PDB file of C-alpha atoms in Angstrom:
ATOM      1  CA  UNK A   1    -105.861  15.989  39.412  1.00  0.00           C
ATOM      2  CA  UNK A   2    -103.129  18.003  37.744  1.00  0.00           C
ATOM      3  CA  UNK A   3    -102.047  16.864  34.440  1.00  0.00           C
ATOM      4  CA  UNK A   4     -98.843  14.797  34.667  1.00  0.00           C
ATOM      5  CA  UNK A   5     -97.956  16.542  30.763  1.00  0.00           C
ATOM      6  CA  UNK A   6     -98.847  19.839  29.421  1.00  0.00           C
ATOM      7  CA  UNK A   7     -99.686  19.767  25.636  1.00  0.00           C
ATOM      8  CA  UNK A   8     -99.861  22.807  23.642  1.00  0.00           C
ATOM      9  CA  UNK A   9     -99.687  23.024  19.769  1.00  0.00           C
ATOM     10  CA  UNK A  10     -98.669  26.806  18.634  1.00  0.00           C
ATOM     11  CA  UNK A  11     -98.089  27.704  14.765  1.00  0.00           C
ATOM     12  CA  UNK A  12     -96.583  24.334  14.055  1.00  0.00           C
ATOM     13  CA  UNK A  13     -94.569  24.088  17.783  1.00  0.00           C
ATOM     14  CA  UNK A  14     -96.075  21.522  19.811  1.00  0.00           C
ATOM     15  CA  UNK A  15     -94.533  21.649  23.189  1.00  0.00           C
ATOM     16  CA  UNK A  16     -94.882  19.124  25.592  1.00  0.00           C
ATOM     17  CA  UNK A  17     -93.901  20.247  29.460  1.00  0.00           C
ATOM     18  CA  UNK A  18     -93.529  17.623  32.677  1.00  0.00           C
ATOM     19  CA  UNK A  19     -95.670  18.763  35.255  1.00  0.00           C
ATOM     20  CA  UNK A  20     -94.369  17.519  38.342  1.00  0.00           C
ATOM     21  CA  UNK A  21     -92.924  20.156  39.672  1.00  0.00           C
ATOM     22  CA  UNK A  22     -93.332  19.038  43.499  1.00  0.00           C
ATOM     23  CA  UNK A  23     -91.324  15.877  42.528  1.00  0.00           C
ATOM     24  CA  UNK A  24     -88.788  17.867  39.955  1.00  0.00           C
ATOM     25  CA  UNK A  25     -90.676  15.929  37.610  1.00  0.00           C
ATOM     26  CA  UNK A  26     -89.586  12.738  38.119  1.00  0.00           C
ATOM     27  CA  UNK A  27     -91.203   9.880  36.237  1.00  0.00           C
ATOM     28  CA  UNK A  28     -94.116   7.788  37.861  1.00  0.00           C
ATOM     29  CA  UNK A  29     -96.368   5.656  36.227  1.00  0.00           C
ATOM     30  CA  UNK A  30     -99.116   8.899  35.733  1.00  0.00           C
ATOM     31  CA  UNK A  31     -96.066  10.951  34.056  1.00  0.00           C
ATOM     32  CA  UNK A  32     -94.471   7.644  31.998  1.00  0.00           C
ATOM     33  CA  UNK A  33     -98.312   6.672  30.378  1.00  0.00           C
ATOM     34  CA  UNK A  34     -98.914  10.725  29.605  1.00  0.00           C
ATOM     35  CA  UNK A  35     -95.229  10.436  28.400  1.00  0.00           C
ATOM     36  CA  UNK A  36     -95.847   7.777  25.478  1.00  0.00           C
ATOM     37  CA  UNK A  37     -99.366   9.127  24.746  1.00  0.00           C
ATOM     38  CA  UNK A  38     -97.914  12.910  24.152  1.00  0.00           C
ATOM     39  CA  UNK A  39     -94.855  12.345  22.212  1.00  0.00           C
ATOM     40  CA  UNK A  40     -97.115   9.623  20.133  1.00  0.00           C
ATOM     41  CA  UNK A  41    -100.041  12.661  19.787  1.00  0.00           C
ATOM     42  CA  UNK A  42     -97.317  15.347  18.306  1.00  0.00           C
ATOM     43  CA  UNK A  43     -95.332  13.331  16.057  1.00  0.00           C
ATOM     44  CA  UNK A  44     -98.417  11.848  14.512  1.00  0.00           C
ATOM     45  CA  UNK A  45     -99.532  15.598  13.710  1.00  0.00           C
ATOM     46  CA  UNK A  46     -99.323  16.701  10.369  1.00  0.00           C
ATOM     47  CA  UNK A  47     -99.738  20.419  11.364  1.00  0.00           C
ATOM     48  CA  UNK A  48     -96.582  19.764  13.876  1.00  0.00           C
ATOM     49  CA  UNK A  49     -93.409  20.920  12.838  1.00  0.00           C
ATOM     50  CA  UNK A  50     -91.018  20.955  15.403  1.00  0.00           C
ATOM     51  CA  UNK A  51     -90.985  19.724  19.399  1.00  0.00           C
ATOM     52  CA  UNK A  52     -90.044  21.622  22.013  1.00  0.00           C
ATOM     53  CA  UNK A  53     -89.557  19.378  25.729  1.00  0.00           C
ATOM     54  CA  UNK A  54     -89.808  21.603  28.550  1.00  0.00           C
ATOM     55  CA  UNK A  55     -90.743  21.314  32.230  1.00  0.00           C
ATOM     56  CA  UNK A  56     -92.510  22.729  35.476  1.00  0.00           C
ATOM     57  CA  UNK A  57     -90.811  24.299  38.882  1.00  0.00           C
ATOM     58  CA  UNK A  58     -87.407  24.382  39.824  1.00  0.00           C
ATOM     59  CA  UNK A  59     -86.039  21.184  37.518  1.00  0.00           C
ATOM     60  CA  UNK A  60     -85.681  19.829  34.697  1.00  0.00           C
ATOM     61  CA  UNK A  61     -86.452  16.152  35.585  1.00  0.00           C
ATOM     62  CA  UNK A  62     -84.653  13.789  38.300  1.00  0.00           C
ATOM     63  CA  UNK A  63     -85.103  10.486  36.579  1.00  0.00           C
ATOM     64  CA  UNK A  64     -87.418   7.792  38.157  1.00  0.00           C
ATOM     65  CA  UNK A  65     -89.236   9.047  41.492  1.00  0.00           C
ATOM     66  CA  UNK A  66     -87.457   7.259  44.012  1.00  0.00           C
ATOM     67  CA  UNK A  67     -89.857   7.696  46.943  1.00  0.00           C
ATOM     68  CA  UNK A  68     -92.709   6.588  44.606  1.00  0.00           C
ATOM     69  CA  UNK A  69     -90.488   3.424  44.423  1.00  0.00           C
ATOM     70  CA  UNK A  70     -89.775   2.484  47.648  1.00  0.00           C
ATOM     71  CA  UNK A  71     -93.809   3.321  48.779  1.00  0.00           C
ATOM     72  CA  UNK A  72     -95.542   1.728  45.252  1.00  0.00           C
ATOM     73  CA  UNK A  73     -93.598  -0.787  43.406  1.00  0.00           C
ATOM     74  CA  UNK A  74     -93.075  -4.132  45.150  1.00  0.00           C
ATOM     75  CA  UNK A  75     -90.494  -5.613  42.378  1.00  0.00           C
ATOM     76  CA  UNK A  76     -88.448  -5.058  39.206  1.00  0.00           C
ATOM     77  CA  UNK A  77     -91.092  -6.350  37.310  1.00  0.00           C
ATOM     78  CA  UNK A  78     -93.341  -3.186  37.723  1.00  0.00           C
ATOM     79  CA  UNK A  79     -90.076  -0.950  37.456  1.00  0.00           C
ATOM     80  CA  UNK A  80     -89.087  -2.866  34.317  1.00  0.00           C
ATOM     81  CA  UNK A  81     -92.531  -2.178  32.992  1.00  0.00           C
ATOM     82  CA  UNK A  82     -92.144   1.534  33.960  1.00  0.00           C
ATOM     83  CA  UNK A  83     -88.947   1.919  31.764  1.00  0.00           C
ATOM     84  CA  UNK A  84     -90.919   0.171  28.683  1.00  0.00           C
ATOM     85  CA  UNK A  85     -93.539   2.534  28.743  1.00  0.00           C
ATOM     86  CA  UNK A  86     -90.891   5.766  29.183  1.00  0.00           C
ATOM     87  CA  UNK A  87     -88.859   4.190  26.263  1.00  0.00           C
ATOM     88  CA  UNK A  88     -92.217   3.940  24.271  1.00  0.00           C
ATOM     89  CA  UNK A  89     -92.499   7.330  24.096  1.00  0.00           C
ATOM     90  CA  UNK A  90     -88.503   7.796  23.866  1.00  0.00           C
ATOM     91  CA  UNK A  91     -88.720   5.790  20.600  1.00  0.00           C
ATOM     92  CA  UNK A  92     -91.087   7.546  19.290  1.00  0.00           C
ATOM     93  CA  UNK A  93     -89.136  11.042  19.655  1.00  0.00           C
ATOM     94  CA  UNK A  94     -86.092   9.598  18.452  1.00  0.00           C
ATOM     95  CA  UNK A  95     -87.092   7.833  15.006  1.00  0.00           C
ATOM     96  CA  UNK A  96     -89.855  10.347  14.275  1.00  0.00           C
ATOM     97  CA  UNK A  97     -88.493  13.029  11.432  1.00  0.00           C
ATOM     98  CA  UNK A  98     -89.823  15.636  13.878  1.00  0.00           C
ATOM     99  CA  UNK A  99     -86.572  17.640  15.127  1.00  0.00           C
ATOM    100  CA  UNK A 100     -86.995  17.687  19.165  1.00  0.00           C
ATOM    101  CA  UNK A 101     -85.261  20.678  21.592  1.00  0.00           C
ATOM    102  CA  UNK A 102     -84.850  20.575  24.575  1.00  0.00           C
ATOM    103  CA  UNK A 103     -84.811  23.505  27.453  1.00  0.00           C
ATOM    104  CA  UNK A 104     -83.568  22.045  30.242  1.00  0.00           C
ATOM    105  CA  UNK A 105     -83.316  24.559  33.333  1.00  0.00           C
ATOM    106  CA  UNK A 106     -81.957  23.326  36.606  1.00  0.00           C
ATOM    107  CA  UNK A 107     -81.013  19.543  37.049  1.00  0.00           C
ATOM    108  CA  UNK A 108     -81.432  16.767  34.696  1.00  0.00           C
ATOM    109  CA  UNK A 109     -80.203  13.711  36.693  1.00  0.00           C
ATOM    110  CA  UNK A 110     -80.729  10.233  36.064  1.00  0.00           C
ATOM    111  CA  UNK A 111     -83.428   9.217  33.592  1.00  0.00           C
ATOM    112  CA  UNK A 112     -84.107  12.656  33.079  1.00  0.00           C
ATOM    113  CA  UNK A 113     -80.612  12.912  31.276  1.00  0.00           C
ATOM    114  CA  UNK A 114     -82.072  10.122  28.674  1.00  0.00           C
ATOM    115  CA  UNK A 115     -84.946  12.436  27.830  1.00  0.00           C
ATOM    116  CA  UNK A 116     -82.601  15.031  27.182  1.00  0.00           C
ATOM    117  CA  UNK A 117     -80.945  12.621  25.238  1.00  0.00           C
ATOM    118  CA  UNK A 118     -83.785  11.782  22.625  1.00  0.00           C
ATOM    119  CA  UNK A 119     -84.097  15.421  22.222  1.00  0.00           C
ATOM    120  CA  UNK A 120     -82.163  16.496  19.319  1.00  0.00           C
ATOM    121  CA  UNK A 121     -80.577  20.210  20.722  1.00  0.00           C
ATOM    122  CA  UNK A 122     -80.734  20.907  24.253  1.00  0.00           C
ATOM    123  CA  UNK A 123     -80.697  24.421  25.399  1.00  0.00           C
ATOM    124  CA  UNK A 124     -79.582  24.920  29.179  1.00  0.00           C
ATOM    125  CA  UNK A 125     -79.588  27.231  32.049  1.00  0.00           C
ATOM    126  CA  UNK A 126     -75.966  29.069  33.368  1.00  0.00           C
ATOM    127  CA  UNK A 127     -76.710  26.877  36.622  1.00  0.00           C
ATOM    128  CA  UNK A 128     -77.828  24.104  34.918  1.00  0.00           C
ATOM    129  CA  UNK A 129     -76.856  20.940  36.130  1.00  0.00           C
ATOM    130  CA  UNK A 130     -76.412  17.426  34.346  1.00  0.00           C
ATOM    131  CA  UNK A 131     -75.099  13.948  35.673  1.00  0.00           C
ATOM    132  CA  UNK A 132     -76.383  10.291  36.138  1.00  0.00           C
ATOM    133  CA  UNK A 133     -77.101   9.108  39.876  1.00  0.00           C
ATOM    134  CA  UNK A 134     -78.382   5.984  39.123  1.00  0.00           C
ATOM    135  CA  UNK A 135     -75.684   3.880  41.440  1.00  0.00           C
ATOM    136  CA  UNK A 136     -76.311   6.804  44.280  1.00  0.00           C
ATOM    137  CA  UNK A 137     -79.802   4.516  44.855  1.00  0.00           C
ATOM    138  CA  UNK A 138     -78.197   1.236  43.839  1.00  0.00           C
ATOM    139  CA  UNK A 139     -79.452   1.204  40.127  1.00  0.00           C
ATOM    140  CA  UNK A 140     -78.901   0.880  36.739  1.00  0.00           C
ATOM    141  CA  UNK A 141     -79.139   3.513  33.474  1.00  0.00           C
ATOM    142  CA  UNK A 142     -82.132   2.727  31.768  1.00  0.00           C
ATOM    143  CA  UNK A 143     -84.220   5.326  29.516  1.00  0.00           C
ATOM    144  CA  UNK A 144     -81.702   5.134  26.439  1.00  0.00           C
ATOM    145  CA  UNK A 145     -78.774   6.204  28.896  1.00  0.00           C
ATOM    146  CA  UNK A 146     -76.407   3.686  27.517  1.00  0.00           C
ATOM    147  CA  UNK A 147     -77.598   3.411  23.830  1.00  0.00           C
ATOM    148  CA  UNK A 148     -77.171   7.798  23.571  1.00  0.00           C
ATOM    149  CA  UNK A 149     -74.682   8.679  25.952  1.00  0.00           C
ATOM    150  CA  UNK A 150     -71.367   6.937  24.386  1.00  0.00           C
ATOM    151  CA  UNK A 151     -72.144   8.358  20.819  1.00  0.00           C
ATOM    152  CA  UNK A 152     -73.024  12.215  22.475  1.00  0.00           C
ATOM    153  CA  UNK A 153     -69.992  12.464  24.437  1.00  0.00           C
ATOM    154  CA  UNK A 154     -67.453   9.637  23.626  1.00  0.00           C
ATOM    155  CA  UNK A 155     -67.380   6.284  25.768  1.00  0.00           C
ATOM    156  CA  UNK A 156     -64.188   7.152  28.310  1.00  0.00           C
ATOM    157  CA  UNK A 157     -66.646  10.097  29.228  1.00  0.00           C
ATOM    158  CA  UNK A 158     -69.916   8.305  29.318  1.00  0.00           C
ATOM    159  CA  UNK A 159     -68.045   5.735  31.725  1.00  0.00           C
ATOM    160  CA  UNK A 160     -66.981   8.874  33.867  1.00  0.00           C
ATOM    161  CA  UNK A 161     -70.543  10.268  34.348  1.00  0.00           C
ATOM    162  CA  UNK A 162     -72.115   6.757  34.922  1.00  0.00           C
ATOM    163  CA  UNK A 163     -69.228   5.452  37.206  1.00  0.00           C
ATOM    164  CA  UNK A 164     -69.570   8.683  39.711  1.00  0.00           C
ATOM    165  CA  UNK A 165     -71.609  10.847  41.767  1.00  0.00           C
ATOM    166  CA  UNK A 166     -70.493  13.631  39.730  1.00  0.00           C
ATOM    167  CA  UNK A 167     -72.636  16.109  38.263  1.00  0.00           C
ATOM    168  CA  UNK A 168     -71.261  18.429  35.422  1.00  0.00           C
ATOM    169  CA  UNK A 169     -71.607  22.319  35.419  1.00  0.00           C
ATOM    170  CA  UNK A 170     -73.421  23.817  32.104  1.00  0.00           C
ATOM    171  CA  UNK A 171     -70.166  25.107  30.713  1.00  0.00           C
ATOM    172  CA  UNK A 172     -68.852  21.183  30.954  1.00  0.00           C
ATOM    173  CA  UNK A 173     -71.750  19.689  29.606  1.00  0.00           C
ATOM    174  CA  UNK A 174     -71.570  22.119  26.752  1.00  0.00           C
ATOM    175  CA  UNK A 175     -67.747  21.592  26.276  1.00  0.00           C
ATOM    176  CA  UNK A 176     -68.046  17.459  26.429  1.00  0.00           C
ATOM    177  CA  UNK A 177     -70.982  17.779  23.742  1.00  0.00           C
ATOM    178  CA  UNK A 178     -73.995  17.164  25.484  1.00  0.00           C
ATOM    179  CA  UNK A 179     -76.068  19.791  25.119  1.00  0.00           C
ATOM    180  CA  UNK A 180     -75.739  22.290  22.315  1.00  0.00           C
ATOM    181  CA  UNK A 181     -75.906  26.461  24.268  1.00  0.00           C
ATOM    182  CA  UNK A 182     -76.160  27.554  27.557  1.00  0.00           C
ATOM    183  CA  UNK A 183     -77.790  30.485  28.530  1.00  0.00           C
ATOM    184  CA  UNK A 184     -78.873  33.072  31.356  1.00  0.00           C
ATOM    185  CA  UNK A 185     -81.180  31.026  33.211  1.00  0.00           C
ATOM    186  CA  UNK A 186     -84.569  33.180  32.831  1.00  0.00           C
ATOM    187  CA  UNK A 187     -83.678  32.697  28.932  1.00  0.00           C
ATOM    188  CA  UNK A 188     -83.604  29.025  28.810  1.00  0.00           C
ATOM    189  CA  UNK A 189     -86.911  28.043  27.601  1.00  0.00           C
ATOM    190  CA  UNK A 190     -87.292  31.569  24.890  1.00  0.00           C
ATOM    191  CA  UNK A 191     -84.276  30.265  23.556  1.00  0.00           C
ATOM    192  CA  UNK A 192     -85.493  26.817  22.795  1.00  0.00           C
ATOM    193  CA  UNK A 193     -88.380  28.206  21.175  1.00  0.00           C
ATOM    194  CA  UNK A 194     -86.204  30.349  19.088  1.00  0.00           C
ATOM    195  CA  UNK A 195     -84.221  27.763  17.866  1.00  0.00           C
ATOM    196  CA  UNK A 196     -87.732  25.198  17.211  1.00  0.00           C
ATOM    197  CA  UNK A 197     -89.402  28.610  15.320  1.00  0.00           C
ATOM    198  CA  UNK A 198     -85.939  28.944  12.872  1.00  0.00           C
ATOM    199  CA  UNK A 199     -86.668  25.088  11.641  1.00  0.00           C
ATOM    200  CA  UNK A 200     -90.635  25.782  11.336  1.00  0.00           C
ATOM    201  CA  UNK A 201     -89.464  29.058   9.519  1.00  0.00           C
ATOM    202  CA  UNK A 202     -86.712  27.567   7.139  1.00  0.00           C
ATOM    203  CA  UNK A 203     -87.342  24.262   5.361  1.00  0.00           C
ATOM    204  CA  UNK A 204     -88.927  22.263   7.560  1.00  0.00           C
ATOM    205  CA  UNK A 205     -89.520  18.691   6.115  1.00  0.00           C
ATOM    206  CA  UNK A 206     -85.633  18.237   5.336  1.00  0.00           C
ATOM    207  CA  UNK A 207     -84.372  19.387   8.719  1.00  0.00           C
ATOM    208  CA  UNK A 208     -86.960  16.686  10.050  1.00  0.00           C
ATOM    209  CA  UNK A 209     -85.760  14.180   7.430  1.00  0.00           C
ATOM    210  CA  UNK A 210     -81.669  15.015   7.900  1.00  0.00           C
ATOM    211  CA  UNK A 211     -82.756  14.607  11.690  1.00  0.00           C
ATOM    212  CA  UNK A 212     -84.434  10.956  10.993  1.00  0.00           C
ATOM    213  CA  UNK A 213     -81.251   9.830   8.824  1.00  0.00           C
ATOM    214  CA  UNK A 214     -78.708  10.524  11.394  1.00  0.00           C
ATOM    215  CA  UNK A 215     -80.775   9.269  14.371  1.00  0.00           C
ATOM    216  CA  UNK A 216     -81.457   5.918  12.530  1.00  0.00           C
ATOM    217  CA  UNK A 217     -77.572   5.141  10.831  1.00  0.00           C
ATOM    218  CA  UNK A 218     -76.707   3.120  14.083  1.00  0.00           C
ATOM    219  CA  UNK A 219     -78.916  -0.030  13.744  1.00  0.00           C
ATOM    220  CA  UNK A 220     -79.159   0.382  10.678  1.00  0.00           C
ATOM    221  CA  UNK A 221     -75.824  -1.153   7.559  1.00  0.00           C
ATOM    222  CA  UNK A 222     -74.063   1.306   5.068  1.00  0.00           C
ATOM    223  CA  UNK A 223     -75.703   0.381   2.154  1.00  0.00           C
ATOM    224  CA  UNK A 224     -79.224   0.829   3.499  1.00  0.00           C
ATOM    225  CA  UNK A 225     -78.048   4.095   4.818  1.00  0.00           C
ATOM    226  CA  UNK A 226     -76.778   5.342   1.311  1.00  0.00           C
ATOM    227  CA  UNK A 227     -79.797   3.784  -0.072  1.00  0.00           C
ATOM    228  CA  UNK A 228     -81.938   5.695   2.403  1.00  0.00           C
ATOM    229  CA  UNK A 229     -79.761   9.407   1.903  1.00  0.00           C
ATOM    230  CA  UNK A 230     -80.679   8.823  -1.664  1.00  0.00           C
ATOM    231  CA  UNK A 231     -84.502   8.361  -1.762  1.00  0.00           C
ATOM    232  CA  UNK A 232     -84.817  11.391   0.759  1.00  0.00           C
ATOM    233  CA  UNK A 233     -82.968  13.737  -1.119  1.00  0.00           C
ATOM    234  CA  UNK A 234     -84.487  12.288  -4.405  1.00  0.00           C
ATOM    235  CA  UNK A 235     -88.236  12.933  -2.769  1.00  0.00           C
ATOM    236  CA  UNK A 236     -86.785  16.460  -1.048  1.00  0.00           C
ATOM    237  CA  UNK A 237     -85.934  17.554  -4.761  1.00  0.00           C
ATOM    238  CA  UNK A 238     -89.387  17.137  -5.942  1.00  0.00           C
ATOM    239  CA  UNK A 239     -90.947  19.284  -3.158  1.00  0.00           C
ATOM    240  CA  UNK A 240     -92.316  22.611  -4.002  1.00  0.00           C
ATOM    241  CA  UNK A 241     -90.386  24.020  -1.147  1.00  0.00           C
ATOM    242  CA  UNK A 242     -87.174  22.716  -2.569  1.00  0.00           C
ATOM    243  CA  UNK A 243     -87.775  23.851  -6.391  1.00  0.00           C
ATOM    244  CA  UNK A 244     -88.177  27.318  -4.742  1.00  0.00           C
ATOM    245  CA  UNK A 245     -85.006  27.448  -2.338  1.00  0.00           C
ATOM    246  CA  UNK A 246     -82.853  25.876  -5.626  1.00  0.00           C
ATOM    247  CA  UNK A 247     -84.275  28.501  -7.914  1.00  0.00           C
ATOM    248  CA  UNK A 248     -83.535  31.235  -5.586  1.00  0.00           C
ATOM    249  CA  UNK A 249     -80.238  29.733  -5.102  1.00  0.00           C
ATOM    250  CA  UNK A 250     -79.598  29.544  -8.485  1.00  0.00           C
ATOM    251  CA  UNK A 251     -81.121  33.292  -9.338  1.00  0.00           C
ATOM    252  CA  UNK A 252     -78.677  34.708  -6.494  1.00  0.00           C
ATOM    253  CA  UNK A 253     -75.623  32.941  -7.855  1.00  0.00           C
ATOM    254  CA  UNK A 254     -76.142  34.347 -11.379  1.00  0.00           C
ATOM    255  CA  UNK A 255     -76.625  38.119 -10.117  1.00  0.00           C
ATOM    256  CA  UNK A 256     -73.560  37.511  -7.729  1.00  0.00           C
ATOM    257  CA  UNK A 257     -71.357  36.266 -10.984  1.00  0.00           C
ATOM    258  CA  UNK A 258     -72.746  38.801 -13.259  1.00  0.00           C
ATOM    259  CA  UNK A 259     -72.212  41.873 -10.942  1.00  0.00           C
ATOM    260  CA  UNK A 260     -68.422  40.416 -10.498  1.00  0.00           C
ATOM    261  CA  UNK A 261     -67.862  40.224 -14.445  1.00  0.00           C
ATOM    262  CA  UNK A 262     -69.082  43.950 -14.335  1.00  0.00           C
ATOM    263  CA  UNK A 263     -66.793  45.168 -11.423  1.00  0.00           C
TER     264      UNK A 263
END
């Protein structure tokens, strides 16, 4: 049996691909249990860095597999308990202080688009395509749909994506906010590794912290958010990696003022 998630842990990259690719990796109950064990394996890591979320075949993901619903699941019950699992793991991405990219080639549709949501930069294809779907089949967003959406691309726009058939071109996804470059297709996935290798090459623990204080503001009041900004940049000061980036800071400032005074 072919495994439902591909794990691989290079140099501090851990990327974790859906391997569905006959199904354009929609989510079953094989892919949504490998889904919460993965993403709970890699953020638990200390030698992990940064996440990269790619996937198999033609797709990106379609959401939930439909046919798998109508031949497998006799109620909402067991697709209620399908979402749970899938949101496990979504949790886990999203309040982790592990920065997550995406490279999402071909379509995201569906619950596939709240996966791309709980990534934190999402790198697409030219013909790359992104939407919802969920009323095409008589549904509902699930998946973190309705808790992400509003706050990535403003609510009149979330209402427009989850209220239609439509499904936006790259270019429009990139110009509402969604996801953050589009590419030549053939480049999606080197580009997402680019842009996971410049965090594991710059300083690593405060992108992953300045990613964990904007993903948790929401449920969270003012005060314990100023409370929170201060302890993490009280403990990022005190890192070794910090002293050094300050010094060197500091160093090139002084040769910069002194080289003006002498002009």
């Amino acid at each position: 049996m072919t495994d439902p998630i591909l794990i691989t842990v290079d140099d501090g990259l851990a990327r974790l691909t859906l391997n569905r690719p006959e199904r354009l990796n929609a989510f079953n109950a094989d892919l949504a249990g490998a889904w919460e064990v993965a993403t709970r394996e890699v953020t638990a890591r200390d030698d992990v860095g940064a996440i990269l979320v790619d996937a198999a075949g033609p797709a990106f993901c379609a959401g939930g597999d439909v046919l798998d619903m109508a031949t497998s699941m006799g109620s909402g019950a067991e697709i209620e308990q399908l979402a749970h699992t899938i949101n496990a793991g979504i949790r886990v991405l999203i309040t982790s202080s592990t920065p997550v990219v995406a490279a999402a080639h071909g379509t995201t549709a569906g619950g596939g688009l709240g996966i791309l949501l709980a990534t934190d930069y999402a790198v697409v294809g030219r013909s790359s395509r992104i939407g919802s779907l969920y009323a095409n089949i008589g549904l509902t967003p699930d998946l973190s749909v309705t808790a992400h959406l509003a706050r990535a691309v403003g609510e009149r726009r979330a209402l427009q994506l989850v209220l239609s058939d439509r499904l936006l071109t790259a270019d429009e996804a990139h110009g509402w906010g969604l996801v953050a470059e589009v590419v030549d297709d053939g480049r999606v996935g080197a580009r997402a590794e680019e842009v996971a290798r410049s965090w594991l090459d710059g300083a690593t623990t405060a992108y992953g912290e300045a990613k964990r204080l904007i993903r948790s503001q929401p449920w969270r009041s003012l005060d314990d958010q100023l409370a929170d900004e201060a302890r993490t940049i009280g403990t990022a000061f005190d890192t070794a990696d910090a002293q050094a980036r300050i010094q060197g800071f500091a160093q090139a400032s002084a040769r910069k003022q002194r080289q003006q005074e002498d002009a």
